[in-house]
Tab-separated table of C-alpha atoms in Angstrom:
chain	number	residue	atom	x	y	z
R	21	MET	CA	-24.013	15.164	8.936
R	22	ALA	CA	-20.681	14.893	10.516
R	23	LEU	CA	-19.553	11.613	10.055
R	24	VAL	CA	-15.882	12.385	11.774
R	25	LYS	CA	-15.672	14.416	14.652
R	26	TYR	CA	-12.842	14.833	16.712
R	27	ASP	CA	-11.840	16.934	19.386
R	28	LYS	CA	-8.038	17.343	21.236
R	29	VAL	CA	-7.617	13.723	19.871
R	30	GLU	CA	-3.948	12.433	20.728
R	31	VAL	CA	-2.460	9.292	19.060
R	32	ARG	CA	0.134	7.037	19.770
R	33	GLN	CA	2.325	4.305	18.186
R	34	ALA	CA	3.943	1.745	20.439
R	35	GLU	CA	3.142	4.142	23.226
R	36	GLN	CA	5.160	7.234	21.101
R	37	ILE	CA	2.691	10.164	20.841
R	38	VAL	CA	2.588	10.718	16.704
R	39	LEU	CA	-0.018	13.243	16.369
R	40	HIS	CA	-1.270	16.001	19.545
R	41	ASP	CA	-4.464	18.295	19.593
R	42	VAL	CA	-6.032	16.805	16.603
R	43	THR	CA	-9.383	18.633	16.084
R	44	LEU	CA	-11.334	17.778	12.869
R	45	GLU	CA	-14.895	17.363	11.432
R	46	VAL	CA	-15.510	15.380	7.995
R	47	ASN	CA	-19.134	15.301	6.594
R	48	ALA	CA	-21.307	13.379	4.588
R	49	GLY	CA	-19.893	13.583	0.623
R	50	ASP	CA	-16.603	15.514	1.802
R	51	MET	CA	-13.280	14.635	-0.684
R	52	VAL	CA	-10.618	15.171	1.835
R	53	TYR	CA	-7.059	14.835	1.374
R	54	LEU	CA	-4.183	13.867	4.026
R	55	LEU	CA	-1.035	16.087	3.176
R	56	GLY	CA	1.832	15.301	4.627
R	57	ARG	CA	5.601	13.683	4.490
R	58	VAL	CA	5.899	10.148	5.114
R	59	GLY	CA	5.910	9.603	8.746
R	60	SER	CA	3.973	12.657	9.438
R	61	GLY	CA	0.913	10.484	11.092
R	62	LYS	CA	-1.562	10.121	8.342
R	63	SER	CA	-1.923	6.190	8.101
R	64	SER	CA	-2.080	6.176	11.845
R	65	LEU	CA	-5.031	8.731	11.851
R	66	MET	CA	-6.609	6.703	9.380
R	67	LYS	CA	-5.880	3.148	11.653
R	68	THR	CA	-7.967	5.279	14.632
R	69	PHE	CA	-10.972	5.706	12.103
R	70	TYR	CA	-11.409	1.932	12.420
R	71	ALA	CA	-9.984	1.076	15.766
R	72	GLU	CA	-6.793	-0.320	14.752
R	73	LEU	CA	-5.222	1.627	16.902
R	74	PRO	CA	-6.642	2.733	19.867
R	75	VAL	CA	-7.243	6.788	20.789
R	76	TYR	CA	-6.276	8.564	23.881
R	77	ASP	CA	-6.923	11.718	25.115
R	78	GLY	CA	-10.220	14.090	23.873
R	79	GLU	CA	-12.862	13.243	22.236
R	80	ALA	CA	-13.390	10.880	18.962
R	81	HIS	CA	-16.852	10.036	17.134
R	82	PHE	CA	-16.422	7.685	13.568
R	83	LEU	CA	-19.572	7.087	12.393
R	84	GLU	CA	-21.451	7.637	15.289
R	85	TYR	CA	-19.031	5.201	17.174
R	86	ASP	CA	-17.240	6.416	20.145
R	87	LEU	CA	-13.826	5.399	19.425
R	88	ARG	CA	-12.764	6.072	23.358
R	89	SER	CA	-14.947	3.288	24.352
R	90	ILE	CA	-16.085	1.517	21.939
R	91	PRO	CA	-16.013	-2.606	22.576
R	92	ARG	CA	-14.251	-4.955	20.995
R	93	ARG	CA	-17.269	-6.805	19.875
R	94	GLN	CA	-18.512	-3.677	17.835
R	95	ILE	CA	-15.244	-3.004	16.025
R	96	PRO	CA	-16.240	-5.681	13.223
R	97	TYR	CA	-19.681	-3.467	13.114
R	98	LEU	CA	-17.929	-0.184	12.657
R	99	ARG	CA	-15.795	-2.035	9.799
R	100	ARG	CA	-18.043	-2.881	7.658
R	101	LYS	CA	-19.157	0.592	7.110
R	102	ILE	CA	-16.032	1.229	6.021
R	103	GLY	CA	-14.404	0.717	2.502
R	104	VAL	CA	-10.723	0.277	2.807
R	105	VAL	CA	-8.549	1.063	-0.206
R	106	PHE	CA	-4.515	-0.130	0.037
R	107	GLN	CA	-1.503	0.904	-1.888
R	108	ASP	CA	-0.236	-2.475	-2.026
R	109	PHE	CA	-3.688	-4.436	-2.829
R	110	GLN	CA	-3.369	-7.168	-0.329
R	111	LEU	CA	-5.352	-9.137	-3.060
R	112	LEU	CA	-5.561	-13.660	-2.444
R	113	MET	CA	-3.352	-13.902	-4.904
R	114	ASP	CA	-3.850	-17.688	-5.610
R	115	ARG	CA	-7.828	-16.329	-6.243
R	116	ASN	CA	-9.526	-14.730	-9.620
R	117	VAL	CA	-10.755	-11.462	-8.721
R	118	GLU	CA	-14.889	-12.932	-8.543
R	119	GLU	CA	-13.040	-15.040	-6.048
R	120	ASN	CA	-11.917	-12.356	-3.994
R	121	LEU	CA	-15.199	-10.555	-4.423
R	122	LEU	CA	-17.210	-13.383	-3.139
R	123	PHE	CA	-14.348	-14.206	0.278
R	124	VAL	CA	-15.410	-10.329	1.560
R	125	LEU	CA	-19.005	-11.047	1.260
R	126	ARG	CA	-19.293	-14.518	2.744
R	127	ALA	CA	-16.573	-13.114	5.277
R	128	THR	CA	-19.904	-10.595	6.045
R	129	GLY	CA	-22.954	-12.787	5.991
R	130	TRP	CA	-23.753	-12.875	2.567
R	131	LYS	CA	-25.667	-16.034	1.895
R	132	ASP	CA	-26.833	-16.802	-1.558
R	133	ASN	CA	-24.221	-17.309	-4.724
R	134	LYS	CA	-26.604	-15.858	-7.684
R	135	VAL	CA	-27.512	-12.354	-6.007
R	136	MET	CA	-23.794	-12.451	-4.512
R	137	LYS	CA	-22.142	-12.560	-8.283
R	138	ASN	CA	-24.907	-9.872	-9.814
R	139	HIS	CA	-23.802	-7.287	-7.037
R	140	ILE	CA	-19.970	-7.867	-8.204
R	141	LEU	CA	-20.791	-7.790	-11.702
R	142	ASN	CA	-22.570	-4.256	-11.378
R	143	ILE	CA	-19.422	-3.114	-8.486
R	144	LEU	CA	-17.381	-4.479	-11.726
R	145	GLU	CA	-19.132	-2.557	-13.634
R	146	GLN	CA	-18.764	0.170	-11.430
R	147	VAL	CA	-15.156	0.565	-12.019
R	148	GLY	CA	-14.698	-0.468	-15.662
R	149	MET	CA	-13.145	-4.294	-14.728
R	150	GLN	CA	-16.511	-5.950	-15.817
R	151	ASP	CA	-14.484	-7.821	-18.439
R	152	LYS	CA	-12.134	-9.072	-15.850
R	153	VAL	CA	-13.650	-11.358	-13.810
R	154	TYR	CA	-11.819	-14.112	-13.736
R	155	LYS	CA	-8.788	-13.365	-14.176
R	156	MET	CA	-6.373	-13.482	-11.914
R	157	PRO	CA	-4.269	-10.595	-9.936
R	158	TYR	CA	-1.402	-11.408	-11.483
R	159	GLN	CA	-3.088	-11.047	-15.281
R	160	LEU	CA	-3.498	-7.609	-14.252
R	161	SER	CA	-2.300	-3.824	-14.581
R	162	GLY	CA	-1.246	-2.293	-11.670
R	163	GLY	CA	-4.530	-0.107	-12.021
R	164	GLU	CA	-6.308	-2.568	-12.943
R	165	GLN	CA	-5.415	-4.482	-10.130
R	166	GLN	CA	-6.360	-1.161	-7.496
R	167	ARG	CA	-9.921	-0.715	-9.459
R	168	VAL	CA	-10.579	-4.554	-8.007
R	169	VAL	CA	-9.402	-3.692	-4.454
R	170	ILE	CA	-12.235	-0.199	-4.556
R	171	ALA	CA	-14.263	-2.019	-6.160
R	172	ARG	CA	-13.996	-4.407	-2.607
R	173	ALA	CA	-14.423	-1.300	-0.921
R	174	LEU	CA	-17.713	-0.752	-2.307
R	175	LEU	CA	-19.158	-4.203	-1.581
R	176	ASN	CA	-21.004	-3.770	1.246
R	177	SER	CA	-22.285	-0.066	0.527
R	178	PRO	CA	-20.053	1.755	2.793
R	179	GLU	CA	-20.250	5.189	4.636
R	180	VAL	CA	-17.113	5.817	4.228
R	181	ILE	CA	-13.924	4.693	1.682
R	182	LEU	CA	-10.472	5.637	3.343
R	183	ALA	CA	-7.632	5.242	0.670
R	184	ASP	CA	-4.242	4.896	1.877
R	185	GLU	CA	-1.585	5.748	-0.659
R	186	PRO	CA	-3.938	4.483	-3.494
R	187	THR	CA	-1.719	5.990	-6.327
R	188	GLY	CA	1.705	5.340	-4.608
R	189	ASN	CA	2.859	2.212	-6.385
R	190	LEU	CA	1.212	3.406	-10.195
R	191	ASP	CA	2.570	5.218	-12.903
R	192	ALA	CA	1.625	8.288	-13.890
R	193	ASP	CA	-0.786	7.775	-16.093
R	194	THR	CA	-2.378	5.056	-14.153
R	195	ALA	CA	-2.559	7.121	-11.091
R	196	ARG	CA	-4.289	9.269	-12.743
R	197	GLU	CA	-7.441	6.729	-14.251
R	198	ILE	CA	-7.350	5.706	-10.225
R	199	MET	CA	-8.028	9.480	-9.115
R	200	GLU	CA	-10.310	10.214	-11.578
R	201	LEU	CA	-12.407	6.945	-10.461
R	202	LEU	CA	-12.132	8.170	-6.539
R	203	TYR	CA	-12.888	11.442	-7.274
R	204	SER	CA	-16.054	10.270	-9.427
R	205	ILE	CA	-17.427	7.926	-6.551
R	206	SER	CA	-16.728	11.465	-4.411
R	207	LYS	CA	-18.490	13.415	-6.603
R	208	ALA	CA	-21.493	10.559	-6.759
R	209	GLY	CA	-22.360	11.400	-2.742
R	210	MET	CA	-19.409	8.668	-1.015
R	211	THR	CA	-16.974	10.193	1.670
R	212	VAL	CA	-13.389	9.904	0.372
R	213	ILE	CA	-10.315	10.415	3.081
R	214	MET	CA	-7.334	9.416	1.068
R	215	SER	CA	-3.453	9.865	2.026
R	216	THR	CA	-0.680	10.780	0.108
R	217	HIS	CA	1.956	12.741	-0.283
R	218	ASN	CA	1.210	13.939	-3.826
R	219	PRO	CA	0.309	17.627	-3.854
R	220	LEU	CA	-0.998	17.547	-7.261
R	221	TRP	CA	-4.069	16.185	-6.650
R	222	PRO	CA	-5.914	18.314	-4.947
R	223	GLU	CA	-5.439	20.528	-7.557
R	224	LEU	CA	-6.269	18.151	-10.124
R	225	PHE	CA	-9.279	16.796	-8.147
R	226	PRO	CA	-10.333	19.505	-5.517
R	227	GLY	CA	-11.309	18.657	-2.217
R	228	ARG	CA	-10.138	19.336	1.477
R	229	LYS	CA	-6.729	19.376	2.722
R	230	LEU	CA	-5.435	18.785	5.643
R	231	VAL	CA	-2.002	18.931	6.427
R	232	PHE	CA	0.073	16.981	8.570
R	233	ALA	CA	3.481	18.168	9.964
R	234	ASP	CA	5.780	18.773	13.643
R	235	GLY	CA	2.962	16.237	14.884
R	236	LEU	CA	-0.586	18.317	13.768
R	237	VAL	CA	-2.701	18.670	11.699
R	238	ARG	CA	-4.570	21.719	10.164
R	239	GLU	CA	-7.113	22.265	7.685
R	240	CYS	CA	-5.361	24.437	4.520
R	241	GLU	CA	-7.033	26.317	1.546
């Protein structure tokens, strides 16, 4: 089933055309790499997926939403179906791991504290962080913080994980551990779309490769 279907889409930033004639399809369970230099449009394309950037020209469907005509009131519902993993973590530094995750659950309508805490523990076990529940972000290594970010992305059982340069701020060994975790999530059936300028990852953790260059996106074998 196609979760993403773009046909001849144009992507702009501040009225400047970043990408044009983007045609792609992503199916459930795909592991997809967005490859290209910094500034080649990878992050801009991702931002169209969760309607932070509008789509110009062409046809754009993401998780059955028409991104050309999505009403503003529907955007929060679209975003609840997406888990986002950022390069710079974006954790709340004045709250511990559990409180960071509780904040997200409460913001998305969860009510029962016991249910939420049990759910958080289960998700943290999936990413190997069950013994760090009460740690503050500054007490965690970069890799541990990114594991918490991945846990946060998984909280509401998303249909797609969007990972924007998730290993960019990590040392080589830690980066590989995070890639192993994301790849295992993909192999379990989750669609993962990841931007990176590291060509090593698709060789070590095979997936589809979309290459960004000169304002175009092309699939590479």
